[in-house]
Short mmCIF file of C-alpha atoms and ligand atoms in Angstrom, two decimals:
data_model
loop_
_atom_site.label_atom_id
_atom_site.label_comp_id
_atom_site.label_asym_id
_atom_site.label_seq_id
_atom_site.Cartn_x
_atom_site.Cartn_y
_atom_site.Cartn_z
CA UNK A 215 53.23 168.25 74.07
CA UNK A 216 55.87 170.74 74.60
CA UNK A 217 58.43 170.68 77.85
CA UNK A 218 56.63 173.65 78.83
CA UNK A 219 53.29 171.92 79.55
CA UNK A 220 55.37 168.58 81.17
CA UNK A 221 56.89 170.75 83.55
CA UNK A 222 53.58 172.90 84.30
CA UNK A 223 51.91 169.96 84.88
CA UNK A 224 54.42 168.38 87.16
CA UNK A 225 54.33 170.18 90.36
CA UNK A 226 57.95 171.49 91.58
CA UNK A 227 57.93 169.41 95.40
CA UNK A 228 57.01 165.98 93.20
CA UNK A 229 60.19 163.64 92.40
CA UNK A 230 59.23 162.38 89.12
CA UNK A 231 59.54 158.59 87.93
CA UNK A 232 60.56 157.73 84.63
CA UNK A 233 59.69 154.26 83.32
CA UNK A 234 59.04 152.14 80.34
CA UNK A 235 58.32 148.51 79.12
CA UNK A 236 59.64 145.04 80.18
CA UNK A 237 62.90 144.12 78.39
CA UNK A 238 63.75 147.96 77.60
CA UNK A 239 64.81 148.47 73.68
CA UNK A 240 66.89 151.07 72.17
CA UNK A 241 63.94 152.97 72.03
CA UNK A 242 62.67 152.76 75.17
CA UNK A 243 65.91 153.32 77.02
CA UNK A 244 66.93 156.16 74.78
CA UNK A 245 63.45 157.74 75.68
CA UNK A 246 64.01 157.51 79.25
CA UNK A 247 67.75 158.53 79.18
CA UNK A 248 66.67 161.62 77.16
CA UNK A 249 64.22 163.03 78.85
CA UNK A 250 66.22 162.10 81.98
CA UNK A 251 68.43 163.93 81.31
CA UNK A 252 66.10 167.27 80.26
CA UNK A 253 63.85 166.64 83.70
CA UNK A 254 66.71 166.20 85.82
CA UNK A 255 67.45 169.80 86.02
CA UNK A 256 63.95 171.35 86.91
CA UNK A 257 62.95 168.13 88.97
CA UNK A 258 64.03 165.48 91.11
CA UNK A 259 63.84 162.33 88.44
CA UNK A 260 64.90 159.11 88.79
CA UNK A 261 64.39 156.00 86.07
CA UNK A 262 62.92 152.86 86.88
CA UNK A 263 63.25 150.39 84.32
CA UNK A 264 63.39 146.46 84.70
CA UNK A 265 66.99 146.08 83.92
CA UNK A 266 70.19 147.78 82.71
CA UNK A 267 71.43 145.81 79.01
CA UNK A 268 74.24 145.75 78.53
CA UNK A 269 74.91 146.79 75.39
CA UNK A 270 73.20 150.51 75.79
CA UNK A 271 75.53 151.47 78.70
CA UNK A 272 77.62 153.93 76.83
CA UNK A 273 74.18 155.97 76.72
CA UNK A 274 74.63 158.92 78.92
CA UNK A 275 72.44 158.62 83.00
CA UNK A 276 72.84 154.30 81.74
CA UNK A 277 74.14 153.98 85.51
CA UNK A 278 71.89 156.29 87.38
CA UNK A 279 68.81 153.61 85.99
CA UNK A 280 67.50 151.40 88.89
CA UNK A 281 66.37 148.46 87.86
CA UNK A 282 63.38 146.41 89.68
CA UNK A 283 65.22 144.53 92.38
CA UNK A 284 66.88 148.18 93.17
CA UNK A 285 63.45 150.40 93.28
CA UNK A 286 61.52 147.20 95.09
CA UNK A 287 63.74 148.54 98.47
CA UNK A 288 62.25 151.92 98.21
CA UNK A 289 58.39 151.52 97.28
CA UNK A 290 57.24 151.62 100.86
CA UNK A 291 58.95 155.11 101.31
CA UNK A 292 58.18 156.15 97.18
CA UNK A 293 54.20 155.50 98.14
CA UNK A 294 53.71 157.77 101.22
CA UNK A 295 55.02 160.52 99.08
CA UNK A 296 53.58 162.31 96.07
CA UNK A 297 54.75 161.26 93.19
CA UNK A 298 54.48 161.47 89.04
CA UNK A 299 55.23 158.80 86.43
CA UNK A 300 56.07 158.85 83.14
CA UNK A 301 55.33 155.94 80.95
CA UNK A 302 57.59 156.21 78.08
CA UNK A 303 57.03 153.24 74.62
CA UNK A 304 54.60 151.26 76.52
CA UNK A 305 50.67 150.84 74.65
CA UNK A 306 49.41 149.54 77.42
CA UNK A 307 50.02 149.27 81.28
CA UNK A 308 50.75 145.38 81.56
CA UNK A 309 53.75 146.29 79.28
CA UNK A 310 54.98 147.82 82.73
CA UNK A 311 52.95 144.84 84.85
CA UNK A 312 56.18 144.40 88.02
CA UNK A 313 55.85 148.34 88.19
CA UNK A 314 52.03 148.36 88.25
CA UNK A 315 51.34 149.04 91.86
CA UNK A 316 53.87 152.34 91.10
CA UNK A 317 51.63 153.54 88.60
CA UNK A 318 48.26 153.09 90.73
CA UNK A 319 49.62 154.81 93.55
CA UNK A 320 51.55 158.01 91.62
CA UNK A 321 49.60 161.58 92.31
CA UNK A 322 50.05 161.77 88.15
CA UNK A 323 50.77 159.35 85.35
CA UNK A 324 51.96 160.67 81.79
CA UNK A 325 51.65 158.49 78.68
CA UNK A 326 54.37 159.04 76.09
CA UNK A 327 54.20 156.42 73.02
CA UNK A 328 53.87 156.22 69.18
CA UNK A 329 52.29 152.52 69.62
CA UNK A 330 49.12 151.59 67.05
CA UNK A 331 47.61 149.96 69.93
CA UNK A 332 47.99 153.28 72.77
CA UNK A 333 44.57 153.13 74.73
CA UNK A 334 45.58 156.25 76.39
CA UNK A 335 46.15 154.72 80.02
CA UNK A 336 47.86 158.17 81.54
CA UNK A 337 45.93 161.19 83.12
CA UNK A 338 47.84 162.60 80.55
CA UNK A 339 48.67 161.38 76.66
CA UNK A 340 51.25 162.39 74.53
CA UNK A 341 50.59 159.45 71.96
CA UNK A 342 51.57 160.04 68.23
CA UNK A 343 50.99 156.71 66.51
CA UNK A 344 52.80 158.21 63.60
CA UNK A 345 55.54 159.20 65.07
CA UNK A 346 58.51 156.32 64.21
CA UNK A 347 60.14 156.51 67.98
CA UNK A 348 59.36 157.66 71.47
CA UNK A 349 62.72 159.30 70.80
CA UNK A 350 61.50 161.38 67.80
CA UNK A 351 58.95 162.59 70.27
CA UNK A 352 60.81 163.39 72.60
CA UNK A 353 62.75 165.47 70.19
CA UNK A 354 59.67 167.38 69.53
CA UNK A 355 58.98 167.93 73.04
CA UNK A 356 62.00 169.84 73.57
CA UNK A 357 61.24 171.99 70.61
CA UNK A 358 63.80 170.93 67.73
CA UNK A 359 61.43 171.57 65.29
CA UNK A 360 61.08 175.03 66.40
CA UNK A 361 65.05 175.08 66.10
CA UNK A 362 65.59 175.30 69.98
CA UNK A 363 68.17 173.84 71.05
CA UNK A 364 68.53 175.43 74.58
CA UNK A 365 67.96 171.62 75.96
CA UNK A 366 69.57 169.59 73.55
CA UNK A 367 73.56 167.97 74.62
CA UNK A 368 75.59 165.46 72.75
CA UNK A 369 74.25 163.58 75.35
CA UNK A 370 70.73 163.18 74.66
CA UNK A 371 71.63 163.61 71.25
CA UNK A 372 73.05 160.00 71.55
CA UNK A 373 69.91 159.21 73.63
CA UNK A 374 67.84 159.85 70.93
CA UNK A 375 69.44 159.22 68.04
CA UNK A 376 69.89 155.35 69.20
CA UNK A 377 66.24 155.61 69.83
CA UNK A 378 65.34 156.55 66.50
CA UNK A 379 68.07 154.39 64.50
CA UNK A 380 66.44 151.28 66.98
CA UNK A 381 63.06 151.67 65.82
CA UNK A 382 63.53 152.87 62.02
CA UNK A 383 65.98 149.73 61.76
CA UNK A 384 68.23 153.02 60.58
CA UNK A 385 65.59 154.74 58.57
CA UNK A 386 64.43 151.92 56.67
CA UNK A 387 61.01 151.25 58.09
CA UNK A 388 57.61 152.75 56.73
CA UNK A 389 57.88 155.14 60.42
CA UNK A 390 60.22 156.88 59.07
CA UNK A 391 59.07 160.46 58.05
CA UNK A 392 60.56 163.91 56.75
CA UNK A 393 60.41 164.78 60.67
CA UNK A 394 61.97 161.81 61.28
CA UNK A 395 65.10 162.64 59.06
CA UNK A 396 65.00 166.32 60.40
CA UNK A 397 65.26 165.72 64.32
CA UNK A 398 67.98 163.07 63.28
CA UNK A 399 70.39 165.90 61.60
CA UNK A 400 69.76 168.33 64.14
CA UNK A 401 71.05 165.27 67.06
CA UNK A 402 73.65 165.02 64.27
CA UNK A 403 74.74 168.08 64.40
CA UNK A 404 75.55 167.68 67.79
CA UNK A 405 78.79 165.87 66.49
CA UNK A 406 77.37 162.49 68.02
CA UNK A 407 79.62 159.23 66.22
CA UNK A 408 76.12 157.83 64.43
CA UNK A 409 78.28 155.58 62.61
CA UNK A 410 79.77 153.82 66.17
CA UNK A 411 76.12 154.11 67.00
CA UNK A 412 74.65 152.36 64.20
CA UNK A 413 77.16 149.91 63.83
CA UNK A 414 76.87 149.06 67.10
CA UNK A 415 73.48 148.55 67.50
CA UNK A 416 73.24 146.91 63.81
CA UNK A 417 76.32 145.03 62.71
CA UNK A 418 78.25 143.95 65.84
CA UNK A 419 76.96 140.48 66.95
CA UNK A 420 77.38 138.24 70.07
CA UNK A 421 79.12 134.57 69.09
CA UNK A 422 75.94 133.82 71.43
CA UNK A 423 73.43 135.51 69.01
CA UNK A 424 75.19 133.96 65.78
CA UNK A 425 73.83 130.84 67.83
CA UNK A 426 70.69 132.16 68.37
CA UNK A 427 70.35 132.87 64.56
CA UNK A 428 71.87 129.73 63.42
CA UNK A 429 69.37 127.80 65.55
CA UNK A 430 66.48 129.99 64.26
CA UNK A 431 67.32 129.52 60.29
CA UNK A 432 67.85 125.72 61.22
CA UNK A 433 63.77 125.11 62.24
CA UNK A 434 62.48 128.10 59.52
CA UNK A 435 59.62 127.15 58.18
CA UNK A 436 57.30 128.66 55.29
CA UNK A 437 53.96 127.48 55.92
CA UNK A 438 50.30 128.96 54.27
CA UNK A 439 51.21 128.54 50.60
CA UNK A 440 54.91 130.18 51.77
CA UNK A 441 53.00 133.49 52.96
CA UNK A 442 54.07 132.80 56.03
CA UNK A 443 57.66 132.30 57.55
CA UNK A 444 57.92 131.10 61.30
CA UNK A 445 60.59 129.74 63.65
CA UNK A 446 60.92 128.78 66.97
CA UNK A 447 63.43 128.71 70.19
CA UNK A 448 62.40 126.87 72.97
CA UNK A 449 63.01 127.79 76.69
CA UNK A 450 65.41 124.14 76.49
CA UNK A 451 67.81 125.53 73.63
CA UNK A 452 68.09 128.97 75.59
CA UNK A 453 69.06 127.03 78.89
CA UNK A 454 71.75 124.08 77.10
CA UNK A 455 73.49 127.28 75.01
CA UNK A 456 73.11 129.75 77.24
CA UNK A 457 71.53 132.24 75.66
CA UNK A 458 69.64 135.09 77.12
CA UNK A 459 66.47 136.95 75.04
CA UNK A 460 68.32 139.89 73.94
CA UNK A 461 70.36 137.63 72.11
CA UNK A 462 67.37 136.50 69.65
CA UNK A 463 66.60 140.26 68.91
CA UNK A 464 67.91 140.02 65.42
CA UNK A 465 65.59 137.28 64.38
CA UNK A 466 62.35 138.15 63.73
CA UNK A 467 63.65 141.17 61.47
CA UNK A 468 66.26 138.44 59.65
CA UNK A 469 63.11 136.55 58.99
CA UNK A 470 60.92 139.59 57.43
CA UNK A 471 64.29 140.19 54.99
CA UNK A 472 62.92 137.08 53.32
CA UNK A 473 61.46 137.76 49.72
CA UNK A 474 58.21 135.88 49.25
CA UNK A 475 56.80 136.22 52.57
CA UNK A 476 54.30 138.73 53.69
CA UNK A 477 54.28 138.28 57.39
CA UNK A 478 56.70 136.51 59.60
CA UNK A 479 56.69 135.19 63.24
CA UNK A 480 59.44 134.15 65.61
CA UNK A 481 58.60 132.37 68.80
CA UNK A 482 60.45 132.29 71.61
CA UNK A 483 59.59 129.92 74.67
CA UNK A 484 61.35 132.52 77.05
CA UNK A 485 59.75 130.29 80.36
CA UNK A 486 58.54 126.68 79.68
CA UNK A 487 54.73 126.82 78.21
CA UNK A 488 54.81 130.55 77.86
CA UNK A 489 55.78 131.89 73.90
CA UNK A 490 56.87 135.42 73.72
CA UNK A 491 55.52 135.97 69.49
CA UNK A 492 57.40 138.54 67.35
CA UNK A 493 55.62 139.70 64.27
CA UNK A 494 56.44 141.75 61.08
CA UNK A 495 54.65 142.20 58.51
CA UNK A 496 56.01 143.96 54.83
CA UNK A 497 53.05 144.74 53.09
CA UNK A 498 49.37 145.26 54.22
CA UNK A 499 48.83 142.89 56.55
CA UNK A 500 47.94 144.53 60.23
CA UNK A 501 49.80 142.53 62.56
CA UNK A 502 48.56 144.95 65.58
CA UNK A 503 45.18 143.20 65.20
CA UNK A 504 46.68 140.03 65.47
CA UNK A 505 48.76 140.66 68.55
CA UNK A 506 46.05 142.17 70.02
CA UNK A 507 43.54 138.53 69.81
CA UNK A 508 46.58 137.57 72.31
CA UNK A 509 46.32 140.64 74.83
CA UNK A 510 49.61 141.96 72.83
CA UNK A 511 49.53 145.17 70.57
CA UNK A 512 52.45 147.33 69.09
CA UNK A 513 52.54 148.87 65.73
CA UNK A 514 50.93 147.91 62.10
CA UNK A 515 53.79 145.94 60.79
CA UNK A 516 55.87 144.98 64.21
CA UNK A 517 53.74 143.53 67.42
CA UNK A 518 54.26 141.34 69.48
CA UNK A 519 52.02 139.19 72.16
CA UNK A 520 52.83 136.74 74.73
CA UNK A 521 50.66 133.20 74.41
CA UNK A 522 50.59 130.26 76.46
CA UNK A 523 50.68 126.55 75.30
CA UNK A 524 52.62 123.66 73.97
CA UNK A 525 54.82 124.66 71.07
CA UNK A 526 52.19 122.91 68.97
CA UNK A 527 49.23 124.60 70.17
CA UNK A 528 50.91 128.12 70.70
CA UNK A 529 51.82 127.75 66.81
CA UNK A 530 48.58 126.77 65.43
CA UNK A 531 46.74 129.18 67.38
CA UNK A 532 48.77 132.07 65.82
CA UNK A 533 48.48 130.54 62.66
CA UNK A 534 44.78 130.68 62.31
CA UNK A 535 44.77 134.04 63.52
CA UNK A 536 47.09 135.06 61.14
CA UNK A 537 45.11 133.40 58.03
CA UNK A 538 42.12 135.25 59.38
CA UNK A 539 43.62 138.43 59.27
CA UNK A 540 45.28 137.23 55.66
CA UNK A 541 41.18 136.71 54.17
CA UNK A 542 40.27 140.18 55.65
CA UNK A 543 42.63 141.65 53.29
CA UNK A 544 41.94 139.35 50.18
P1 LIG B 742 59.06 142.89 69.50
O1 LIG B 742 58.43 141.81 68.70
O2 LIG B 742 60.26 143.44 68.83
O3 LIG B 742 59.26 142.53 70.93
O4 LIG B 742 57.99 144.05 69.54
C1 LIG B 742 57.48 144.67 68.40
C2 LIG B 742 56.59 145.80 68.82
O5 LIG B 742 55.43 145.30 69.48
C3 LIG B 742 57.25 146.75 69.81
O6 LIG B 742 56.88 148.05 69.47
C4 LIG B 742 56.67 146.35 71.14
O7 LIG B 742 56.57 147.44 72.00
C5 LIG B 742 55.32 145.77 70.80
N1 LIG B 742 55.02 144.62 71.66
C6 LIG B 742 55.74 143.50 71.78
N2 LIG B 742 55.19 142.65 72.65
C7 LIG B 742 54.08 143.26 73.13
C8 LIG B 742 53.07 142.91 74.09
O8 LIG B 742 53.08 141.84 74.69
N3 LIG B 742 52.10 143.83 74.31
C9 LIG B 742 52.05 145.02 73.65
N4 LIG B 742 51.05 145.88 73.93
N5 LIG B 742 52.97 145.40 72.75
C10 LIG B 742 53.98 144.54 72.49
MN1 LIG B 743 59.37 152.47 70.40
#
């Protein structure tokens, strides 16, 4: 999809919603920023996303983002107008569940994602599962590739670039394509500081996630002849060391830099009973598949699922699925 279709197909008089998934990521938030930031101009936009992190507010429009509490004040006057919605890095709509009454009632919803698992939920999809980032589609969409750059600021460049950087874990992942590389020099050239964005993002850490990790690598375990690394946080060593979600991030990818492994899985008890499950896989297992036996999805080697249970019985359920998904293969 081009801008030139977005904006055909969103009707002048509309105010247009932006939103994306629970617990925004680089990704998503650079997404939304981004095309924010495009939109704003020819429409009246506004971005609805669940909460503002911290640590992404030097991306340009950060403030302008309402978060739920904030857009839960307007609804009643949002639904007796006509609205659109974008979607932006969500497969499916429960990744966007406290929004879902936003999406059922908007005039038009647009679907822009590169997830695996995308079961085109919008009236209208812009889903490249091959595409490393929403960012990197975004990038597209205001014609890059074509080498225009009538839309593109330092700005969004910074958008898009921590987008990208986010979800190639700096162009190291198998998402990473020629395209990929080529939208990332032309943000470049927009004289963004990618190394104060990478290193950011990459190798400055919370004393609260050095916890995190510490606690993680403590309980590792290699299980299924060591094809298999897993660790666990539960909801009680969040709440004695006060740590918040965002500061376990690093795990689950700390976990697939293991040599041996094939597949790894961190889970985190983020409410009592209720297991938030980060995989990654490194070679050809599909993790997708897996997430998806849980009502979860994402991409080939990165998904994620939410499962309910004792830490016991959340484990071993996961575990079987993941040994069925191992035999497939062998
Ligand atoms: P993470 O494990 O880092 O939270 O997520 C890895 C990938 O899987 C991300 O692309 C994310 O969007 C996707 N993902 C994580 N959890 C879920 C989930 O519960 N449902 C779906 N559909 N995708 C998820
Ligand atoms: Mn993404």
């Amino acid at each position: 999809m081009k801008l030139k279709e977005l904006l055909n197909y969103l009707p002048e008089d509309e105010h247009v919603y932006i939103t994306g998934h629970v617990h925004p990521d680089g990704d998503c938030l650079g997404a939304a920023l981004g095309l924010y930031q495009v939109l704003n101009k020819y429409r009246k936009t506004t971005v609805v996303l669940e909460e503002r992190p911290e640590s992404y507010k030097y991306l340009s429009g950060f403030s302008a983002i309402n978060n739920y509490e904030e857009i839960k004040t307007k609804l009643d006057e949002i639904y007796k107008t006509k609205y659109s919605l974008i979607v932006m890095d969500s497969g499916d709509i429960s990744r966007i569940d406290p929004v879902k009454e936003m999406f059922n009632q908007a005039t038009r919803t647009i679907n822009i994602d590169h997830h695996e698992s995308n079961n085109n939920y919008g009236d209208y999809n812009y889903v490249d599962a091959k595409a490393s980032s929403t960012c990197e589609m975004i990038g597209v969409l205001i014609g890059l590739l074509e080498n225009d750059f009538t839309e593109l600021t330092k700005e969004i460049a910074e958008c898009l670039y921590t987008g990208i950087v986010y979800d190639t874990g700096v162009f190291r992942h198998s998402n990473t394509r020629k395209q990929t590389h080529k939208i990332a020099a032309y943000l470049v050239d927009e004289d963004i500081d990618f190394t104060w964005i990478i290193n950011k993002m990459y190798h400055a850490r919370s004393v609260t996630s050095v916890k995190a990790m510490k606690y993680a690598l403590d309980n590792l375990k290699l299980v299924n002849e060591d094809k298999i690394v897993i660790t666990v946080i539960t909801n009680e060593v969040l709440e004695k060391d006060g740590l918040i979600k965002s500061d376990t991030e690093s795990v689950v990818s700390f976990l697939n830099e293991i040599e041996g492994p094939i597949v790894s899985a961190f889970f985190l008890e983020t409410v009592k009973g209720q297991f938030k499950v980060s995989f990654r896989a490194n070679s050809f297992m599909n993790v997708c598949r897996v997430a998806k036996k849980f009502g979860g999805g994402g991409h080939i080697k990165a998904s994620g699922c939410t499962v309910t249970g004792t830490r016991e019985e959340v484990i071993d359920m996961v575990l079987k699925e993941l040994d069925l998904e191992y035999k497939r293969n062998n």
